[in-house]
Short mmCIF file of C-alpha atoms and ligand atoms in Angstrom, two decimals:
data_model
loop_
_atom_site.label_atom_id
_atom_site.label_comp_id
_atom_site.label_asym_id
_atom_site.label_seq_id
_atom_site.Cartn_x
_atom_site.Cartn_y
_atom_site.Cartn_z
CA UNK A 1 258.65 260.99 65.00
CA UNK A 2 259.38 263.59 62.31
CA UNK A 3 256.99 266.53 62.25
CA UNK A 4 254.77 266.75 59.20
CA UNK A 5 256.61 268.96 56.69
CA UNK A 6 254.62 271.78 55.10
CA UNK A 7 253.49 270.70 51.65
CA UNK A 8 255.59 272.49 49.07
CA UNK A 9 253.74 272.51 45.74
CA UNK A 10 257.08 272.55 43.96
CA UNK A 11 258.19 269.47 45.81
CA UNK A 12 259.35 266.98 43.17
CA UNK A 13 257.35 264.27 44.89
CA UNK A 14 254.06 266.11 44.83
CA UNK A 15 254.58 266.99 41.19
CA UNK A 16 255.15 263.32 40.52
CA UNK A 17 252.02 262.50 42.46
CA UNK A 18 249.94 264.88 40.37
CA UNK A 19 251.36 263.42 37.15
CA UNK A 20 250.68 259.86 38.28
CA UNK A 21 247.11 260.72 39.36
CA UNK A 22 246.41 262.30 35.99
CA UNK A 23 247.46 259.09 34.26
CA UNK A 24 244.79 257.23 36.22
CA UNK A 25 241.98 259.61 35.41
CA UNK A 26 240.72 257.59 32.44
CA UNK A 27 239.05 254.22 32.27
CA UNK A 28 242.01 251.96 32.92
CA UNK A 29 241.54 248.32 33.95
CA UNK A 30 242.03 247.60 37.70
CA UNK A 31 245.26 245.70 37.04
CA UNK A 32 246.68 248.68 35.12
CA UNK A 33 245.65 251.01 37.93
CA UNK A 34 247.46 248.92 40.54
CA UNK A 35 250.57 248.64 38.42
CA UNK A 36 250.66 252.37 37.70
CA UNK A 37 250.15 253.26 41.37
CA UNK A 38 252.86 250.92 42.60
CA UNK A 39 255.37 252.07 39.99
CA UNK A 40 254.76 255.69 40.93
CA UNK A 41 254.98 254.98 44.66
CA UNK A 42 258.25 253.06 44.27
CA UNK A 43 259.86 255.90 42.33
CA UNK A 44 258.54 258.80 44.34
CA UNK A 45 259.22 257.37 47.77
CA UNK A 46 262.34 255.52 46.59
CA UNK A 47 261.44 252.15 47.99
CA UNK A 48 262.69 248.60 47.99
CA UNK A 49 259.20 247.19 47.66
CA UNK A 50 255.52 248.08 47.64
CA UNK A 51 252.27 246.20 47.47
CA UNK A 52 248.52 246.54 47.30
CA UNK A 53 246.10 244.43 49.28
CA UNK A 54 242.32 244.31 48.86
CA UNK A 55 239.70 243.38 51.40
CA UNK A 56 237.76 240.37 50.13
CA UNK A 57 233.97 240.47 49.68
CA UNK A 58 233.37 238.90 53.10
CA UNK A 59 235.29 241.73 54.74
CA UNK A 60 237.43 239.32 56.75
CA UNK A 61 240.67 239.02 54.79
CA UNK A 62 243.17 241.23 53.03
CA UNK A 63 244.52 239.66 49.86
CA UNK A 64 247.63 241.07 48.24
CA UNK A 65 246.87 241.49 44.57
CA UNK A 66 250.07 243.04 43.28
CA UNK A 67 253.53 243.78 44.58
CA UNK A 68 256.70 245.35 43.27
CA UNK A 69 260.23 244.63 44.44
CA UNK A 70 261.75 241.52 45.97
CA UNK A 71 259.02 240.94 48.59
CA UNK A 72 256.75 238.66 46.58
CA UNK A 73 253.40 239.03 48.23
CA UNK A 74 251.02 238.35 45.35
CA UNK A 75 248.17 236.10 46.43
CA UNK A 76 249.28 236.28 50.08
CA UNK A 77 246.42 236.77 52.54
CA UNK A 78 246.11 237.99 56.11
CA UNK A 79 243.05 238.36 58.27
CA UNK A 80 241.62 241.82 58.78
CA UNK A 81 243.04 242.97 62.12
CA UNK A 82 246.17 240.84 61.79
CA UNK A 83 249.55 242.38 60.94
CA UNK A 84 250.15 245.97 59.98
CA UNK A 85 248.17 245.65 56.75
CA UNK A 86 245.31 244.00 58.63
CA UNK A 87 245.35 246.74 61.28
CA UNK A 88 245.19 249.53 58.70
CA UNK A 89 242.43 247.66 56.83
CA UNK A 90 240.47 247.42 60.06
CA UNK A 91 240.93 250.94 61.41
CA UNK A 92 241.27 252.88 58.16
CA UNK A 93 244.20 254.79 59.67
CA UNK A 94 247.63 254.98 58.09
CA UNK A 95 250.73 253.83 59.99
CA UNK A 96 254.46 254.56 59.97
CA UNK A 97 256.44 251.71 61.53
CA UNK A 98 260.16 252.27 61.30
CA UNK A 99 261.28 249.26 63.24
CA UNK A 100 258.95 246.42 62.54
CA UNK A 101 260.75 244.08 64.93
CA UNK A 102 259.55 246.25 67.80
CA UNK A 103 255.95 246.64 66.70
CA UNK A 104 253.71 243.90 68.09
CA UNK A 105 251.38 244.33 65.13
CA UNK A 106 254.04 243.19 62.67
CA UNK A 107 253.20 239.81 61.21
CA UNK A 108 256.34 237.77 60.58
CA UNK A 109 254.55 235.20 58.46
CA UNK A 110 255.03 237.19 55.29
CA UNK A 111 258.81 237.53 55.60
CA UNK A 112 259.08 233.90 56.63
CA UNK A 113 257.33 232.72 53.53
CA UNK A 114 258.92 235.19 51.10
CA UNK A 115 262.49 235.19 52.47
CA UNK A 116 262.50 238.97 52.36
CA UNK A 117 263.57 241.14 55.27
CA UNK A 118 261.22 243.94 56.18
CA UNK A 119 262.72 246.79 58.23
CA UNK A 120 260.24 249.61 57.91
CA UNK A 121 256.67 249.82 56.66
CA UNK A 122 254.44 252.64 55.67
CA UNK A 123 250.86 251.58 55.23
CA UNK A 124 247.87 253.66 54.11
CA UNK A 125 244.23 252.72 53.54
CA UNK A 126 242.62 252.61 50.10
CA UNK A 127 239.46 254.41 51.07
CA UNK A 128 236.64 255.50 48.80
CA UNK A 129 233.58 257.35 50.07
CA UNK A 130 234.22 256.17 53.64
CA UNK A 131 234.55 252.56 52.58
CA UNK A 132 237.92 250.86 53.01
CA UNK A 133 238.68 248.80 49.93
CA UNK A 134 242.15 247.71 50.96
CA UNK A 135 245.59 248.99 51.79
CA UNK A 136 248.75 250.15 50.08
CA UNK A 137 252.08 249.34 51.68
CA UNK A 138 255.54 250.87 51.16
CA UNK A 139 258.43 248.75 52.41
CA UNK A 140 262.03 249.73 53.29
CA UNK A 141 263.12 253.17 52.06
CA UNK A 142 266.32 253.13 49.98
CA UNK A 143 269.18 255.36 51.09
CA UNK A 144 267.30 256.55 54.18
CA UNK A 145 266.87 255.11 57.63
CA UNK A 146 263.26 255.88 58.25
CA UNK A 147 259.93 256.90 56.79
CA UNK A 148 258.46 260.26 57.80
CA UNK A 149 254.96 261.55 58.38
CA UNK A 150 255.33 263.44 55.09
CA UNK A 151 255.87 260.08 53.37
CA UNK A 152 252.68 258.80 54.93
CA UNK A 153 250.81 261.86 53.76
CA UNK A 154 251.94 261.22 50.19
CA UNK A 155 251.09 257.52 50.36
CA UNK A 156 247.66 258.31 51.81
CA UNK A 157 246.97 260.68 48.93
CA UNK A 158 247.97 257.88 46.55
CA UNK A 159 245.64 255.54 48.38
CA UNK A 160 242.70 257.87 47.77
CA UNK A 161 243.48 258.21 44.07
CA UNK A 162 243.97 254.48 43.70
CA UNK A 163 240.72 253.71 45.51
CA UNK A 164 238.64 255.95 43.33
CA UNK A 165 240.32 254.63 40.17
CA UNK A 166 239.61 251.11 41.41
CA UNK A 167 235.97 251.89 41.99
CA UNK A 168 235.66 253.32 38.52
CA UNK A 169 237.48 250.39 36.97
CA UNK A 170 235.24 248.01 38.87
CA UNK A 171 232.10 249.77 37.65
CA UNK A 172 233.33 249.67 34.06
CA UNK A 173 234.32 246.02 34.26
CA UNK A 174 230.96 245.12 35.83
CA UNK A 175 229.34 246.82 32.85
CA UNK A 176 231.42 244.77 30.51
CA UNK A 177 230.24 241.67 32.29
CA UNK A 178 233.81 240.47 32.11
CA UNK A 179 233.75 239.50 35.74
CA UNK A 180 235.08 235.96 36.23
CA UNK A 181 232.34 235.23 38.74
CA UNK A 182 229.68 236.23 36.26
CA UNK A 183 231.25 234.09 33.62
CA UNK A 184 231.27 231.00 35.82
CA UNK A 185 227.60 231.40 36.68
CA UNK A 186 226.79 232.23 33.07
CA UNK A 187 226.65 228.80 31.50
CA UNK A 188 223.88 227.65 33.82
CA UNK A 189 222.23 231.02 33.94
CA UNK A 190 221.96 231.18 30.18
CA UNK A 191 220.63 227.71 29.66
CA UNK A 192 218.11 227.74 26.84
CA UNK A 193 214.90 225.86 27.57
CA UNK A 194 212.93 224.92 24.50
CA UNK A 195 209.27 224.14 24.85
CA UNK A 196 206.93 222.07 22.72
CA UNK A 197 205.39 225.11 20.97
CA UNK A 198 205.66 225.37 17.19
CA UNK A 199 207.00 228.85 17.55
CA UNK A 200 209.95 227.64 19.61
CA UNK A 201 210.54 224.70 17.25
CA UNK A 202 210.89 227.25 14.46
CA UNK A 203 213.35 229.21 16.58
CA UNK A 204 215.34 226.06 17.23
CA UNK A 205 215.48 225.21 13.52
CA UNK A 206 216.74 228.64 12.59
CA UNK A 207 219.18 228.81 15.48
CA UNK A 208 220.72 225.46 14.64
CA UNK A 209 221.03 226.43 10.98
CA UNK A 210 222.69 229.64 12.09
CA UNK A 211 225.04 227.70 14.37
CA UNK A 212 226.30 225.72 11.38
CA UNK A 213 227.43 228.85 9.55
CA UNK A 214 229.32 232.03 10.33
CA UNK A 215 226.57 234.28 9.02
CA UNK A 216 225.43 237.30 10.92
CA UNK A 217 222.35 236.64 13.05
CA UNK A 218 219.72 239.19 14.01
CA UNK A 219 217.56 238.38 17.02
CA UNK A 220 214.29 240.27 17.34
CA UNK A 221 211.72 240.11 20.10
CA UNK A 222 210.12 241.88 23.03
CA UNK A 223 212.04 242.46 26.20
CA UNK A 224 212.54 239.27 28.20
CA UNK A 225 211.80 236.84 25.37
CA UNK A 226 215.25 235.24 25.53
CA UNK A 227 217.29 236.95 22.83
CA UNK A 228 220.47 236.73 24.82
CA UNK A 229 219.98 233.06 25.78
CA UNK A 230 219.40 232.19 22.14
CA UNK A 231 222.46 234.22 21.10
CA UNK A 232 224.61 232.30 23.56
CA UNK A 233 223.12 228.97 22.49
CA UNK A 234 224.04 229.69 18.85
CA UNK A 235 227.61 230.32 19.95
CA UNK A 236 227.75 227.09 21.94
CA UNK A 237 226.31 225.00 19.15
CA UNK A 238 228.70 226.46 16.60
CA UNK A 239 232.24 225.43 15.69
CA UNK A 240 233.33 228.61 17.46
CA UNK A 241 232.30 227.20 20.81
CA UNK A 242 235.91 227.02 22.01
CA UNK A 243 236.38 230.64 21.01
CA UNK A 244 235.22 233.60 23.12
CA UNK A 245 231.64 234.82 23.46
CA UNK A 246 231.84 238.56 23.97
CA UNK A 247 228.73 240.61 24.75
CA UNK A 248 228.47 244.36 24.39
CA UNK A 249 225.44 246.39 25.32
CA UNK A 250 225.20 249.25 22.86
CA UNK A 251 223.36 251.49 25.34
CA UNK A 252 225.58 251.04 28.38
CA UNK A 253 228.29 253.57 27.51
CA UNK A 254 228.61 256.96 25.87
CA UNK A 255 229.28 256.94 22.13
CA UNK A 256 232.99 257.73 22.58
CA UNK A 257 233.52 255.04 25.21
CA UNK A 258 231.53 252.52 23.20
CA UNK A 259 233.63 253.21 20.14
CA UNK A 260 236.84 252.47 22.00
CA UNK A 261 235.15 249.54 23.74
CA UNK A 262 234.27 248.00 20.37
CA UNK A 263 237.34 248.85 18.33
CA UNK A 264 239.99 249.47 20.97
CA UNK A 265 242.29 252.45 21.12
CA UNK A 266 245.92 253.39 20.82
CA UNK A 267 247.76 254.91 23.73
CA UNK A 268 247.07 258.63 24.08
CA UNK A 269 244.26 258.67 21.51
CA UNK A 270 242.09 260.56 24.02
CA UNK A 271 242.36 261.82 27.58
CA UNK A 272 242.53 258.80 29.80
CA UNK A 273 243.73 256.39 27.12
CA UNK A 274 246.62 255.40 29.38
CA UNK A 275 247.65 252.37 27.42
CA UNK A 276 246.79 250.74 24.15
CA UNK A 277 243.72 248.59 24.52
CA UNK A 278 242.13 245.91 22.42
CA UNK A 279 238.49 246.35 21.60
CA UNK A 280 235.71 243.80 21.86
CA UNK A 281 236.05 242.94 18.16
CA UNK A 282 239.63 241.85 18.71
CA UNK A 283 238.78 240.06 21.94
CA UNK A 284 236.05 238.12 20.13
CA UNK A 285 238.46 236.92 17.41
CA UNK A 286 237.67 233.31 16.61
CA UNK A 287 234.39 233.54 18.51
CA UNK A 288 231.11 235.41 18.63
CA UNK A 289 230.41 239.08 19.29
CA UNK A 290 226.94 239.69 20.74
CA UNK A 291 225.78 243.24 20.07
CA UNK A 292 222.86 243.83 22.39
CA UNK A 293 220.32 246.60 21.79
CA UNK A 294 221.79 247.26 18.37
CA UNK A 295 218.78 249.45 17.57
CA UNK A 296 220.18 252.12 19.88
CA UNK A 297 223.60 252.32 18.22
CA UNK A 298 224.68 255.92 17.46
CA UNK A 299 224.82 256.85 13.74
CA UNK A 300 228.61 257.33 13.72
CA UNK A 301 229.08 253.83 15.09
CA UNK A 302 226.51 252.40 12.69
CA UNK A 303 228.75 253.59 9.86
CA UNK A 304 231.82 252.09 11.47
CA UNK A 305 230.07 248.79 12.16
CA UNK A 306 228.90 248.62 8.57
CA UNK A 307 232.50 248.84 7.40
CA UNK A 308 233.53 245.97 9.67
CA UNK A 309 230.65 243.84 8.46
CA UNK A 310 231.61 244.51 4.83
CA UNK A 311 235.36 244.18 5.05
CA UNK A 312 235.99 242.38 8.35
CA UNK A 313 238.62 244.99 9.12
CA UNK A 314 238.91 248.21 11.09
CA UNK A 315 241.34 250.49 12.90
CA UNK A 316 241.61 251.14 16.60
CA UNK A 317 240.60 254.62 17.75
CA UNK A 318 243.60 256.86 17.11
CA UNK A 319 245.34 254.07 15.16
CA UNK A 320 246.49 253.62 11.58
CA UNK A 321 247.05 249.91 11.44
CA UNK A 322 244.33 247.82 9.82
CA UNK A 323 243.19 244.96 11.99
CA UNK A 324 241.47 241.90 10.59
CA UNK A 325 239.33 239.66 12.73
CA UNK A 326 237.35 236.48 12.35
CA UNK A 327 234.21 237.23 14.31
CA UNK A 328 230.62 236.13 13.97
CA UNK A 329 228.17 238.86 14.83
CA UNK A 330 224.94 238.16 16.65
CA UNK A 331 222.91 241.33 17.12
CA UNK A 332 219.75 241.74 19.18
CA UNK A 333 217.10 244.39 19.65
CA UNK A 334 213.57 244.79 20.88
CA UNK A 335 213.02 247.69 18.49
CA UNK A 336 211.35 247.26 15.16
CA UNK A 337 214.32 247.98 12.92
CA UNK A 338 212.17 248.32 9.82
CA UNK A 339 210.39 251.22 11.46
CA UNK A 340 213.72 252.65 12.59
CA UNK A 341 214.97 252.44 9.00
CA UNK A 342 211.85 254.18 7.77
CA UNK A 343 212.29 256.89 10.38
CA UNK A 344 215.96 257.15 9.39
CA UNK A 345 217.34 256.49 12.85
CA UNK A 346 218.86 253.22 11.62
CA UNK A 347 220.89 252.91 8.42
CA UNK A 348 219.18 250.85 5.78
CA UNK A 349 222.45 249.39 4.43
CA UNK A 350 223.42 248.26 7.94
CA UNK A 351 220.00 246.74 8.44
CA UNK A 352 220.47 244.60 5.31
CA UNK A 353 223.94 243.54 6.43
CA UNK A 354 222.58 242.43 9.80
CA UNK A 355 219.45 240.85 8.44
CA UNK A 356 221.08 237.70 7.07
CA UNK A 357 219.55 235.12 9.38
CA UNK A 358 216.78 236.77 11.37
CA UNK A 359 215.15 235.00 14.28
CA UNK A 360 211.93 236.42 15.67
CA UNK A 361 211.45 235.39 19.26
CA UNK A 362 207.78 234.89 20.02
CA UNK A 363 206.26 236.51 23.09
CA UNK A 364 205.53 234.05 25.87
CA UNK A 365 201.78 234.73 25.65
CA UNK A 366 201.90 233.30 22.12
CA UNK A 367 203.36 230.03 23.37
CA UNK A 368 201.83 229.36 26.76
CA UNK A 369 202.37 225.61 26.25
CA UNK A 370 206.07 226.30 26.92
CA UNK A 371 205.32 227.60 30.43
CA UNK A 372 205.51 224.22 32.28
CA UNK A 373 208.98 223.37 30.93
CA UNK A 374 210.27 226.82 31.84
CA UNK A 375 208.74 226.62 35.31
CA UNK A 376 210.37 223.26 35.92
CA UNK A 377 213.74 224.66 34.87
CA UNK A 378 213.45 227.78 37.04
CA UNK A 379 212.27 225.80 40.07
CA UNK A 380 215.32 223.54 39.80
CA UNK A 381 217.62 226.47 39.24
CA UNK A 382 216.45 228.61 42.17
CA UNK A 383 216.09 225.72 44.60
CA UNK A 384 219.69 224.81 43.89
CA UNK A 385 220.80 228.40 44.16
CA UNK A 386 218.99 228.93 47.46
CA UNK A 387 220.15 225.56 48.76
CA UNK A 388 216.62 224.20 49.23
CA UNK A 389 215.30 220.74 48.47
CA UNK A 390 213.49 220.59 45.14
CA UNK A 391 209.96 221.97 45.49
CA UNK A 392 206.89 220.56 43.77
CA UNK A 393 204.53 222.76 41.81
CA UNK A 394 200.82 222.26 42.53
CA UNK A 395 198.59 221.66 39.48
CA UNK A 396 196.50 224.77 40.23
CA UNK A 397 199.69 226.82 40.39
CA UNK A 398 200.73 225.64 36.96
CA UNK A 399 197.22 226.24 35.60
CA UNK A 400 197.36 229.76 36.97
CA UNK A 401 200.77 230.39 35.38
CA UNK A 402 199.47 229.14 32.04
CA UNK A 403 196.48 231.45 32.19
CA UNK A 404 198.44 234.65 32.65
CA UNK A 405 199.40 236.75 29.59
CA UNK A 406 203.03 237.46 30.67
CA UNK A 407 203.58 241.01 29.47
CA UNK A 408 207.17 240.75 30.78
CA UNK A 409 207.74 237.43 29.00
CA UNK A 410 210.13 234.76 30.27
CA UNK A 411 211.94 237.24 32.52
CA UNK A 412 208.70 237.95 34.37
CA UNK A 413 207.94 234.24 34.68
CA UNK A 414 211.42 233.67 36.04
CA UNK A 415 210.97 236.44 38.65
CA UNK A 416 207.56 235.07 39.66
CA UNK A 417 208.99 231.59 40.21
CA UNK A 418 211.90 232.96 42.20
CA UNK A 419 209.59 234.98 44.41
CA UNK A 420 207.31 232.00 44.95
CA UNK A 421 210.27 229.90 46.06
CA UNK A 422 211.25 232.55 48.58
CA UNK A 423 207.72 232.56 49.99
CA UNK A 424 206.91 228.85 49.91
CA UNK A 425 207.11 227.28 53.36
CA UNK A 426 206.11 223.69 52.60
CA UNK A 427 207.29 221.28 49.94
CA UNK A 428 204.87 222.55 47.28
CA UNK A 429 204.43 225.87 45.53
CA UNK A 430 200.79 226.86 45.92
CA UNK A 431 198.75 229.46 44.09
CA UNK A 432 198.93 231.65 47.20
CA UNK A 433 202.71 231.85 46.75
CA UNK A 434 202.33 233.58 43.39
CA UNK A 435 202.31 237.34 43.02
CA UNK A 436 198.83 238.77 43.28
CA UNK A 437 198.79 240.17 39.72
CA UNK A 438 199.39 236.68 38.41
CA UNK A 439 196.84 235.00 40.69
CA UNK A 440 194.15 237.54 39.92
CA UNK A 441 195.24 239.45 36.83
CA UNK A 442 192.36 241.98 36.85
CA UNK A 443 192.36 242.65 40.57
CA UNK A 444 196.13 242.86 40.37
CA UNK A 445 195.98 245.57 37.76
CA UNK A 446 193.68 247.61 39.98
CA UNK A 447 195.88 247.13 43.05
CA UNK A 448 199.24 247.20 41.38
CA UNK A 449 199.95 250.18 43.64
CA UNK A 450 202.31 248.96 46.34
CA UNK A 451 202.22 245.20 46.67
CA UNK A 452 201.89 245.36 50.47
CA UNK A 453 198.90 243.00 50.29
CA UNK A 454 201.20 240.42 48.81
CA UNK A 455 203.26 239.92 51.91
CA UNK A 456 202.01 236.98 53.96
CA UNK A 457 201.53 237.43 57.70
CA UNK A 458 203.61 234.37 58.63
CA UNK A 459 206.86 236.15 57.78
CA UNK A 460 208.80 237.98 60.43
CA UNK A 461 209.26 241.68 59.84
CA UNK A 462 212.72 241.43 58.29
CA UNK A 463 211.61 238.79 55.80
CA UNK A 464 208.47 240.73 55.06
CA UNK A 465 210.45 243.86 54.35
CA UNK A 466 212.67 241.89 51.98
CA UNK A 467 209.70 240.43 50.16
CA UNK A 468 208.09 243.84 49.88
CA UNK A 469 211.33 245.45 48.71
CA UNK A 470 211.88 242.72 46.17
CA UNK A 471 208.37 243.24 44.84
CA UNK A 472 208.76 246.97 44.49
CA UNK A 473 212.14 246.61 42.82
CA UNK A 474 210.95 243.91 40.43
CA UNK A 475 207.93 245.99 39.49
CA UNK A 476 209.94 249.13 38.99
CA UNK A 477 212.34 247.17 36.77
CA UNK A 478 209.47 245.70 34.79
CA UNK A 479 207.88 249.12 34.39
CA UNK A 480 211.23 250.49 33.31
CA UNK A 481 211.63 247.75 30.70
CA UNK A 482 214.67 246.41 32.55
CA UNK A 483 216.54 249.72 32.69
CA UNK A 484 218.20 250.10 36.08
CA UNK A 485 218.64 253.83 35.64
CA UNK A 486 214.98 254.33 35.01
CA UNK A 487 213.93 251.89 37.75
CA UNK A 488 216.14 253.70 40.28
CA UNK A 489 214.47 256.97 39.32
CA UNK A 490 211.03 255.43 39.79
CA UNK A 491 212.02 254.17 43.23
CA UNK A 492 213.67 257.43 44.20
CA UNK A 493 217.03 255.76 44.81
CA UNK A 494 220.52 256.48 43.53
CA UNK A 495 221.37 253.83 40.96
CA UNK A 496 224.29 252.52 43.01
CA UNK A 497 221.90 251.79 45.91
CA UNK A 498 219.50 249.99 43.62
CA UNK A 499 222.29 247.94 42.21
CA UNK A 500 223.49 246.97 45.70
CA UNK A 501 219.92 246.19 46.74
CA UNK A 502 219.36 243.99 43.69
CA UNK A 503 222.52 242.09 44.49
CA UNK A 504 221.49 241.54 48.09
CA UNK A 505 218.03 240.37 47.07
CA UNK A 506 219.51 238.07 44.44
CA UNK A 507 217.81 239.93 41.62
CA UNK A 508 220.84 239.82 39.36
N1 ATP B 601 213.97 229.93 26.53
C1 ATP B 601 214.51 230.26 27.70
N2 ATP B 601 215.04 229.33 28.50
C2 ATP B 601 215.56 229.65 29.69
N3 ATP B 601 215.61 230.88 30.19
C3 ATP B 601 215.09 231.86 29.43
C4 ATP B 601 214.52 231.61 28.16
N4 ATP B 601 214.11 232.77 27.65
C5 ATP B 601 214.41 233.71 28.56
N5 ATP B 601 214.99 233.17 29.64
C6 ATP B 601 215.43 233.88 30.83
O1 ATP B 601 214.70 235.08 30.92
C7 ATP B 601 215.52 236.20 31.17
C8 ATP B 601 215.46 237.16 30.01
O2 ATP B 601 216.06 236.58 28.88
P1 ATP B 601 217.06 237.38 27.94
O3 ATP B 601 217.95 238.25 28.76
O4 ATP B 601 217.70 236.45 27.00
O5 ATP B 601 215.96 238.27 27.22
P2 ATP B 601 216.13 239.41 26.16
O6 ATP B 601 215.24 239.08 25.05
O7 ATP B 601 217.58 239.61 25.88
O8 ATP B 601 215.51 240.65 26.96
P3 ATP B 601 215.89 242.22 26.86
O9 ATP B 601 215.42 242.68 25.53
O10 ATP B 601 215.11 242.79 27.99
O11 ATP B 601 217.36 242.31 27.03
C9 ATP B 601 216.92 235.65 31.37
O12 ATP B 601 217.18 235.54 32.73
C10 ATP B 601 216.89 234.30 30.71
O13 ATP B 601 217.76 233.41 31.33
MG1 MG B 602 218.88 241.13 26.51
#
């Protein structure tokens, strides 16, 4: 085995590595990150082929997501522990194998199915903060007989850069909600339930009128009243249904990132703008753009949005070309925009542009007759999701739900039903399965402290801890008005932990 060569900072390969890493420092999409990494690896190590494999969410398989060169591995999968890639994925240690035929770990299945002949493999983990996300593989060096330890060192460094770029890309794409998984679950998740209340009838009338036009719609209402569900329903009822529905939360990103998110950017328009990218306006062409929390939009972007609403055209960040799009805007906010206009935090001219068809979503406490229909829908939804037979709801339970003032609106009702389903042992949801604050609103307010009294004794400790954790998290979220950052602060957790916890507890 060749001894590890001292790292010469003037080494052409390390200079190339630094240049390639710098190109990944921005907010590129995962696919762009993989492509850039593989291209750089192929050139710098002078390879016949290279590929990237990711460990799937179950942690049992490595799936090749992109390859370069004649060994076509895309979509190929091996089990963690199997083959060289599987071994590296399992142990997190890089490997140099210069004669694959003599290494028992080599898995011939890949060559057999691709018709390619592998001689030598270099394989490094994609590790981020001690977690192994996948592997990167270099195959067959050109013009050389063997890989060296120095090659492995370079590939390992690439692996670390790629892994952190992937993590960042994943976080950004989760923010965008552009996740395919999310989209598949979305249609059921965003089902709009209309109740018998007059208030909701009025909403339905306005929403169906709006659906028949391309006018801008402004949705107003407290947090959790269903602005987003109504926004999606308008899209689905409209002639744009076949077009995209694109949602952007105006508070999720910094002003600069949001600007490029909305309008796109040209290559090199700012540090990290690795490639040209289309903005959400372009992606929503022919469909609907949902601008959530519009009341929080920064003044510079308010001006830019106003221009799009007036002229239906704009330029990408750093671009000259005028782009025209056919997009219907649905904007939502729980702020009183009239007050914001008066206080000069929201432009009056923009307010009038948005305020074409305005739908005020009533608070749930103003339409308690809609509670039973919503409960029925949520019971069906969560029973299906948790794989349980459909539960009944006792009359007293329903009476109790109708008597509560629902400060957190439909979202709170939805959480209460979900929690009750987790707790219910028999075939019927009883009053005792409801959160204490809902069963006994006044007592609940006095005891709202920790929720420990809410955990029934029949549960084993693990289940009880989950119920308790879920309660604390739900309450912190409610107290934080749905903001995960604020809720994490209240719970004394880093936001990434809260987000993982919410996922595990099925809270999002
Ligand atoms: N009429 C409804 N039918 C079915 N589900 C609803 C309805 N209204 C609200 N929900 C559910 O309640 C939750 C909150 O709704 P949504 O996200 O639309 O509220 P929002 O008004 O956008 O709240 P926020 O201002 O906090 O973003 C969602 O999970 C949604 O599916
Ligand atoms: Mg919302």
